[in-house]
Coordinates of C-alpha atoms and ligand atoms in Angstrom, one line a residue:
X1 CA -26.6 66.1 415.7
X2 CA -23.6 68.3 416.5
X3 CA -23.3 71.2 414.1
X4 CA -20.2 71.7 411.9
X5 CA -18.0 74.3 413.5
X6 CA -16.6 77.4 411.8
X7 CA -13.6 79.5 412.9
X8 CA -13.5 82.6 410.7
X9 CA -16.7 84.3 409.6
X10 CA -17.8 84.5 406.0
X11 CA -18.6 87.9 404.8
X12 CA -22.3 87.7 404.0
X13 CA -23.7 90.2 401.5
X14 CA -27.5 90.1 401.4
X15 CA -29.3 91.4 398.3
X16 CA -32.5 92.2 396.6
X17 CA -35.9 90.9 395.4
X18 CA -36.4 87.2 394.6
X19 CA -32.9 86.2 395.3
X20 CA -33.1 87.8 398.8
X21 CA -36.1 85.6 399.5
X22 CA -34.2 82.5 398.2
X23 CA -31.2 83.6 400.2
X24 CA -33.0 83.2 403.5
X25 CA -34.7 79.9 402.5
X26 CA -31.3 78.4 401.5
X27 CA -29.9 79.3 404.8
X28 CA -32.9 78.0 406.8
X29 CA -33.4 74.8 405.0
X30 CA -30.0 73.7 403.8
X31 CA -27.3 75.3 405.9
X32 CA -28.3 76.4 409.4
X33 CA -29.6 72.9 410.4
X34 CA -26.0 71.5 409.9
X35 CA -23.5 74.3 410.2
X36 CA -22.9 76.5 413.2
X37 CA -22.8 79.4 410.6
X38 CA -20.5 82.3 411.4
X39 CA -21.0 85.3 409.2
X40 CA -20.3 89.0 409.3
X41 CA -23.6 90.3 407.8
X42 CA -23.8 93.2 405.4
X43 CA -27.2 94.2 404.0
X44 CA -26.6 95.2 400.4
X45 CA -30.4 95.4 399.7
X46 CA -31.0 98.6 397.8
X47 CA -32.9 100.3 400.7
X48 CA -30.0 99.8 403.1
X49 CA -27.5 100.9 400.4
X50 CA -29.5 104.1 400.1
X51 CA -29.8 104.6 403.9
X52 CA -26.0 104.3 404.3
X53 CA -25.1 106.3 401.1
X54 CA -23.7 103.0 399.7
X55 CA -21.1 102.9 402.6
X56 CA -22.3 99.3 403.3
X57 CA -21.1 98.1 399.9
X58 CA -17.6 99.6 400.6
X59 CA -17.6 98.1 404.1
X60 CA -18.5 94.7 402.8
X61 CA -15.7 94.8 400.3
X62 CA -13.2 95.9 402.9
X63 CA -14.4 93.0 405.2
X64 CA -13.7 90.7 402.3
X65 CA -10.1 92.0 402.1
X66 CA -9.9 91.4 405.8
X67 CA -11.4 87.9 406.1
X68 CA -10.7 86.6 402.6
X69 CA -14.0 84.9 401.7
X70 CA -17.5 86.4 400.9
X71 CA -20.8 85.2 399.6
X72 CA -23.0 87.6 397.8
X73 CA -26.7 87.6 396.9
X74 CA -27.7 89.3 393.6
X75 CA -28.4 93.0 393.9
X76 CA -30.2 95.6 392.0
X77 CA -28.1 98.0 389.9
X78 CA -30.3 101.1 390.0
X79 CA -31.5 102.8 386.9
X80 CA -33.9 105.7 386.6
X81 CA -36.9 103.5 387.2
X82 CA -35.4 102.1 390.4
X83 CA -34.6 105.6 391.6
X84 CA -38.3 106.2 391.5
X85 CA -39.4 102.8 392.7
X86 CA -37.2 103.0 395.8
X87 CA -37.2 106.8 396.2
X88 CA -33.4 106.8 396.1
X89 CA -31.2 109.7 397.1
X90 CA -29.2 109.1 394.0
X91 CA -28.5 106.5 391.3
X92 CA -26.0 104.4 393.2
X93 CA -23.3 102.6 391.3
X94 CA -23.4 98.8 390.6
X95 CA -22.4 97.1 393.9
X96 CA -20.5 94.5 391.8
X97 CA -18.5 97.3 390.2
X98 CA -17.7 98.9 393.5
X99 CA -16.6 95.6 395.1
X100 CA -14.6 94.7 392.0
X101 CA -12.8 98.0 392.1
X102 CA -11.9 97.6 395.8
X103 CA -10.7 93.9 395.5
X104 CA -9.1 94.7 392.1
X105 CA -10.4 91.2 391.1
X106 CA -11.3 89.1 388.1
X107 CA -14.6 87.4 387.7
X108 CA -14.6 83.6 386.9
X109 CA -17.9 82.1 385.6
X110 CA -18.6 78.4 385.4
X111 CA -21.8 76.4 384.7
X112 CA -23.1 73.7 387.0
X113 CA -23.5 70.5 385.0
X114 CA -26.2 67.9 385.5
X115 CA -27.0 64.7 383.6
X116 CA -30.1 65.3 381.5
X117 CA -29.3 68.9 380.6
X118 CA -26.7 68.4 377.9
X119 CA -24.4 71.1 376.6
X120 CA -24.9 72.0 372.9
X121 CA -21.3 70.8 372.3
X122 CA -21.4 67.0 372.5
X123 CA -17.8 66.6 373.7
X124 CA -18.1 68.9 376.7
X125 CA -18.2 66.8 379.9
X126 CA -16.9 69.2 382.5
X127 CA -17.5 72.9 383.0
X128 CA -15.5 75.5 381.1
X129 CA -14.7 78.5 383.3
X130 CA -14.3 81.9 381.6
X131 CA -12.1 84.6 383.1
X132 CA -12.6 88.0 381.6
X133 CA -10.2 90.8 382.1
X134 CA -12.6 93.6 383.2
X135 CA -10.6 96.7 382.5
X136 CA -9.7 98.8 379.5
X137 CA -9.3 98.1 375.7
X138 CA -12.4 99.0 373.7
X139 CA -14.4 99.6 376.9
X140 CA -12.3 102.7 377.7
X141 CA -11.7 103.8 374.2
X142 CA -11.6 107.2 372.5
X143 CA -13.2 107.2 369.1
X144 CA -13.3 109.8 366.3
X145 CA -15.3 110.0 363.2
X146 CA -13.0 111.2 360.4
X147 CA -14.9 113.6 358.2
X148 CA -12.6 113.5 355.2
X149 CA -9.0 113.3 353.9
X150 CA -6.2 114.0 356.4
X151 CA -3.6 112.4 358.5
X152 CA -4.4 110.5 361.7
X153 CA -1.6 110.1 364.3
X154 CA -1.1 108.5 367.6
X155 CA 0.9 110.6 370.1
X156 CA 2.3 109.8 373.6
X157 CA 3.7 112.7 375.6
X158 CA 5.9 111.6 378.5
X159 CA 5.9 113.6 381.7
X160 CA 9.2 115.2 380.6
X161 CA 7.5 116.4 377.5
X162 CA 9.1 113.9 375.1
X163 CA 6.7 113.0 372.3
X164 CA 6.4 109.7 370.5
X165 CA 4.4 109.9 367.4
X166 CA 3.2 107.4 364.8
X167 CA 1.0 107.6 361.8
X168 CA -2.2 105.6 362.0
X169 CA -3.5 106.4 358.5
X170 CA -3.2 108.9 355.7
X171 CA -6.9 109.2 355.0
X172 CA -7.9 110.0 351.4
X173 CA -11.6 110.1 352.4
X174 CA -13.9 109.8 355.4
X175 CA -13.5 107.0 358.0
X176 CA -13.2 106.2 361.7
X177 CA -10.3 106.0 364.2
X178 CA -10.1 104.6 367.7
X179 CA -7.6 104.8 370.6
X180 CA -7.4 102.0 373.3
X181 CA -5.2 101.4 376.3
X182 CA -4.4 99.1 379.1
X183 CA -2.0 99.2 381.9
X184 CA 0.8 96.8 383.0
X185 CA -0.7 97.0 386.5
X186 CA -4.2 95.9 385.5
X187 CA -2.9 93.1 383.2
X188 CA -0.7 91.8 386.0
X189 CA -3.6 91.8 388.5
X190 CA -5.6 89.9 386.0
X191 CA -2.8 87.4 385.5
X192 CA -2.3 86.9 389.3
X193 CA -6.1 86.3 389.8
X194 CA -6.0 83.7 387.0
X195 CA -3.0 81.9 388.3
X196 CA -4.4 82.0 391.9
X197 CA -7.8 80.7 390.8
X198 CA -6.3 77.9 388.7
X199 CA -4.3 76.7 391.7
X200 CA -7.3 77.0 393.9
X201 CA -9.5 74.7 391.7
X202 CA -6.6 72.7 390.3
X203 CA -7.5 73.2 386.7
X204 CA -5.4 74.0 383.6
X205 CA -5.3 77.7 382.6
X206 CA -5.5 78.7 379.0
X207 CA -4.9 82.3 377.9
X208 CA -5.4 83.5 374.4
X209 CA -5.1 86.9 372.5
X210 CA -4.5 88.0 368.9
X211 CA -0.7 88.6 369.4
X212 CA 0.2 87.7 365.8
X213 CA -1.7 90.8 364.6
X214 CA -1.4 93.0 367.6
X215 CA 2.4 92.6 368.0
X216 CA 2.8 95.3 370.8
X217 CA -0.6 95.5 372.5
X218 CA -1.7 91.9 372.8
X219 CA 1.8 90.8 373.0
X220 CA 2.2 92.8 376.2
X221 CA -0.5 90.6 377.7
X222 CA 1.2 87.5 376.6
X223 CA 4.6 88.6 378.0
X224 CA 3.2 89.7 381.4
X225 CA 1.4 86.3 381.8
X226 CA 4.6 84.5 380.8
X227 CA 6.8 86.4 383.1
X228 CA 4.6 86.0 386.2
X229 CA 4.1 82.4 385.4
X230 CA 7.8 81.7 385.1
X231 CA 8.9 83.7 388.1
X232 CA 6.0 83.1 390.6
X233 CA 3.7 80.2 389.7
X234 CA 5.5 77.6 387.7
X235 CA 6.6 75.5 390.6
X236 CA 3.2 75.6 392.2
X237 CA 1.5 74.6 389.0
X238 CA 3.9 71.6 388.5
X239 CA 3.3 70.6 392.1
X240 CA -0.5 70.7 391.6
X241 CA -0.2 68.8 388.3
X242 CA -1.8 71.5 386.2
X243 CA -0.7 73.4 383.2
X244 CA -0.6 77.0 382.0
X245 CA -0.4 77.6 378.3
X246 CA -0.8 80.5 375.9
X247 CA -2.2 80.1 372.4
X248 CA -3.5 82.3 369.7
X249 CA -7.2 83.0 370.1
X250 CA -8.1 81.3 366.8
X251 CA -6.4 78.1 368.0
X252 CA -8.1 78.4 371.4
X253 CA -11.6 78.6 369.9
X254 CA -11.0 75.4 367.9
X255 CA -9.5 73.6 370.9
X256 CA -12.4 74.7 373.2
X257 CA -15.0 73.2 370.9
X258 CA -13.1 69.9 370.6
X259 CA -12.3 69.8 374.3
X260 CA -13.9 67.8 377.1
X261 CA -14.0 70.9 379.3
X262 CA -12.7 71.2 382.8
X263 CA -10.3 74.1 382.4
X264 CA -10.1 77.9 382.8
X265 CA -10.1 80.1 379.7
X266 CA -8.7 83.6 380.4
X267 CA -9.6 86.3 377.8
X268 CA -9.1 90.0 377.2
X269 CA -12.1 92.2 378.0
X270 CA -13.9 92.1 374.6
X271 CA -13.1 88.4 373.9
X272 CA -14.3 87.5 377.4
X273 CA -17.5 89.5 377.0
X274 CA -18.4 87.7 373.8
X275 CA -17.1 84.2 374.7
X276 CA -18.7 84.1 378.1
X277 CA -22.2 84.5 376.5
X278 CA -21.4 81.8 374.0
X279 CA -20.1 79.4 376.6
X280 CA -23.0 80.1 379.0
X281 CA -25.6 79.6 376.4
X282 CA -24.0 76.4 375.1
X283 CA -24.0 75.0 378.6
X284 CA -27.7 75.6 379.1
X285 CA -29.1 78.0 381.6
X286 CA -28.2 81.3 383.3
X287 CA -29.8 80.1 386.5
X288 CA -27.1 77.4 386.6
X289 CA -24.2 79.7 386.1
X290 CA -21.9 80.4 389.1
X291 CA -19.5 83.3 389.5
X292 CA -16.6 84.1 391.7
X293 CA -14.6 87.3 392.0
X294 CA -10.9 86.6 392.8
X295 CA -8.5 89.3 393.9
X296 CA -4.8 89.2 392.8
X297 CA -4.0 88.5 396.5
X298 CA -6.4 85.5 396.7
X299 CA -9.5 86.9 398.2
X300 CA -12.8 85.3 397.0
X301 CA -16.3 86.6 396.6
X302 CA -18.9 83.9 395.4
X303 CA -22.2 84.7 393.8
X304 CA -24.7 83.6 391.2
X305 CA -24.2 85.0 387.7
X306 CA -27.9 85.9 387.3
X307 CA -29.7 88.9 388.7
X308 CA -32.5 89.4 391.3
X309 CA -35.1 87.8 389.0
X310 CA -37.4 90.8 389.3
X311 CA -40.3 89.3 387.3
X312 CA -40.6 86.4 389.7
X313 CA -40.4 88.8 392.7
X314 CA -43.4 90.8 391.5
X315 CA -45.4 87.6 391.2
X316 CA -44.2 86.6 394.7
X317 CA -45.4 90.0 396.1
X318 CA -48.8 89.2 394.7
X319 CA -48.8 86.1 396.7
X320 CA -48.2 83.7 393.8
X321 CA -45.8 80.7 394.2
X322 CA -42.7 81.0 392.1
X323 CA -40.4 78.5 390.6
X324 CA -37.2 80.4 390.8
X325 CA -34.0 78.3 390.4
X326 CA -31.8 78.5 393.5
X327 CA -29.0 76.4 392.2
X328 CA -26.5 79.1 391.4
X329 CA -27.1 80.8 394.7
X330 CA -26.7 77.4 396.6
X331 CA -23.4 76.9 394.8
X332 CA -22.3 80.4 395.8
X333 CA -22.8 79.3 399.4
X334 CA -21.0 76.0 398.9
X335 CA -18.1 77.7 397.1
X336 CA -17.7 80.1 400.0
X337 CA -18.1 77.5 402.7
X338 CA -15.6 75.1 401.0
X339 CA -13.0 77.9 400.5
X340 CA -13.5 78.9 404.2
X341 CA -13.0 75.3 405.2
X342 CA -9.8 75.0 403.1
X343 CA -8.3 78.2 404.5
X344 CA -9.2 77.2 408.1
X345 CA -8.4 73.5 407.8
X346 CA -11.9 72.4 408.5
X347 CA -12.3 69.2 406.5
X348 CA -15.9 68.6 407.7
X349 CA -17.0 72.1 406.4
X350 CA -15.5 71.2 403.0
X351 CA -17.2 67.8 403.1
X352 CA -20.5 69.5 403.9
X353 CA -20.1 71.8 400.8
X354 CA -19.4 68.8 398.7
X355 CA -22.5 67.0 400.0
X356 CA -24.8 69.9 399.5
X357 CA -23.7 70.2 395.9
X358 CA -24.1 66.5 395.4
X359 CA -27.6 66.6 396.9
X360 CA -28.6 69.5 394.6
X361 CA -27.4 67.7 391.5
X362 CA -28.9 64.4 392.5
X363 CA -32.3 66.1 393.1
X364 CA -32.3 67.4 389.5
X365 CA -31.0 64.1 388.1
X366 CA -33.9 62.3 389.9
X367 CA -36.3 64.4 387.8
X368 CA -37.2 67.1 390.3
X369 CA -36.3 70.6 389.3
X370 CA -37.5 74.2 388.9
X371 CA -39.6 74.9 385.9
X372 CA -36.9 76.8 383.9
X373 CA -35.0 73.4 383.7
X374 CA -38.0 71.3 382.7
X375 CA -37.8 72.5 379.1
X376 CA -34.1 71.7 378.8
X377 CA -34.3 68.3 380.6
X378 CA -34.1 65.1 378.6
X379 CA -36.4 62.7 380.5
X380 CA -39.4 62.7 382.8
X381 CA -39.3 65.9 384.8
X382 CA -41.4 67.3 387.5
X383 CA -41.5 71.1 387.7
X384 CA -41.5 72.2 391.3
X385 CA -41.8 75.6 392.9
X386 CA -38.8 76.9 394.8
X387 CA -39.9 75.7 398.2
X388 CA -40.7 72.2 397.1
X389 CA -37.4 72.0 395.2
X390 CA -35.4 73.2 398.3
X391 CA -37.3 70.6 400.4
X392 CA -36.4 67.9 397.9
X393 CA -32.7 68.9 398.2
X394 CA -32.9 69.0 402.0
X395 CA -34.4 65.4 401.9
X396 CA -31.5 64.2 399.7
X397 CA -29.0 66.0 401.9
Ligands
NAP401 P1 -32.2 88.3 385.9 O1 -32.6 88.7 387.3 O2 -31.0 87.5 385.7 O3 -33.5 87.7 385.2 C1 -33.8 87.6 383.9 C2 -34.7 86.5 383.5 O4 -33.9 85.3 383.5 C3 -35.8 86.2 384.6 O5 -36.9 87.0 384.4 C4 -36.0 84.7 384.4 O6 -36.8 84.5 383.2 C5 -34.6 84.2 384.1 N1 -33.9 83.8 385.3 C6 -32.7 84.4 385.8 N2 -32.4 83.8 386.9 C7 -33.3 82.8 387.1 C8 -33.4 81.8 388.1 N3 -32.5 81.7 389.1 N4 -34.5 81.0 388.1 C9 -35.4 81.1 387.1 N5 -35.3 82.0 386.1 C10 -34.2 82.8 386.1 O7 -31.9 89.7 385.0 P2 -32.8 91.0 384.9 O8 -34.2 90.8 385.0 O9 -32.2 91.7 383.7 O10 -32.3 91.9 386.1 C11 -33.0 92.0 387.4 C12 -32.2 92.8 388.3 O11 -31.0 92.1 388.7 C13 -31.8 94.2 387.8 O12 -32.1 95.2 388.8 C14 -30.3 94.0 387.7 O13 -29.6 95.3 388.0 C15 -29.9 93.0 388.6 N6 -28.7 92.2 388.3 C16 -27.9 91.9 389.3 C17 -26.8 91.1 389.0 C18 -25.9 90.8 390.2 O14 -26.1 91.2 391.3 N7 -24.8 90.0 390.0 C19 -26.6 90.5 387.8 C20 -27.5 90.8 386.8 C21 -28.5 91.6 387.0 P3 -38.4 84.3 383.2 O15 -39.0 85.6 383.8 O16 -38.7 84.2 381.8 O17 -38.7 83.1 384.0
MG402 MG1 -22.0 90.8 377.3

């Protein structure tokens, strides 16, 4: 069989532990036999990040800016224990944080649905994708414990020295105060990423905040989204047959629960943090959650939402077989291959990505799955180790 041709390389970011093992197996068993795979390889494994003083992470992000599409394996974010375990020069920052800062992107998370693993919400038939604004608000706040009676004010001093001052509260006793901020620039980047991604997957985009209560702060988010939509995206949305709408977060929550799924829900930082955990849990399993970082200019970095599955890796090192679920990592590859195919006009590369996803889902729906899914599956299920599961997918493919 002739292999499927590629034109532009994918940026391949290798990673750590159990997911690094799966990474190679996925390539060997499911991709390399069919695709004449072109990648520009960056080893983001912790050892190599340390050897390069983390330059490799920066280089891989810059390569993503250059080529437009990356696929990333899960990576260790070092803590004190990892510094010792890997004898690190220093406690390197989270690669995902570094890459996100360079791409200025937003993370979109969506579950992979299979028949037999039902969402907790009966009406949901298609994935709900959460887009969380990953800058500012309560995550970059300044807080103060108020010891007793006194006046709390909020003050802005412009560069020319002009002061704007408002009273927060005339305290008659002890309490707390908090200062938050966001920037028009960051909100606009978030909005661009959301509009770009909605167009890319042809799904409706919902955005919700609490603008009825936060008439200046949350309202600014609403206005920036509305202005960019009207001036830059409306025509493309109409042409794609998709919709953008804004609604109060209370209304959005009610609508989400009653919905069939199949849309993108954009949320401010805190709302996205909380709601993504709720949506992920209600859909089933972390091992089935995919993730893509989208830059405001339309660069894409695909990955699994889970980590490096350390506990399984330590068992693997002892020579034990593990049943680690490769689905989210497979879908990171298919997402990246499909996007590359779209950008380069390679219909057979897109078709291959579709077929690999179908084969993966069909394998689970035939009752063959990794052990984490067996408990969730309604029906006869055979719990396989990772190798046997990948072989079953390859046979279906
Ligand atoms: P984790 O790797 O997501 O694993 C937590 C637990 O969830 C596992 O022990 C396993 O449970 C289950 N699990 C997760 N993915 C699974 C899969 N594919 N198949 C089967 N079970 C799965 O989270 P962690 O243990 O907190 O973090 C490990 C390392 O990953 C850390 O060094 C962290 O920094 C890193 N991390 C990286 C990313 C990223 O690169 N995007 C994200 C999160 C964490 P059982 O052991 O009960 O089977
Ligand atoms: Mg959280």
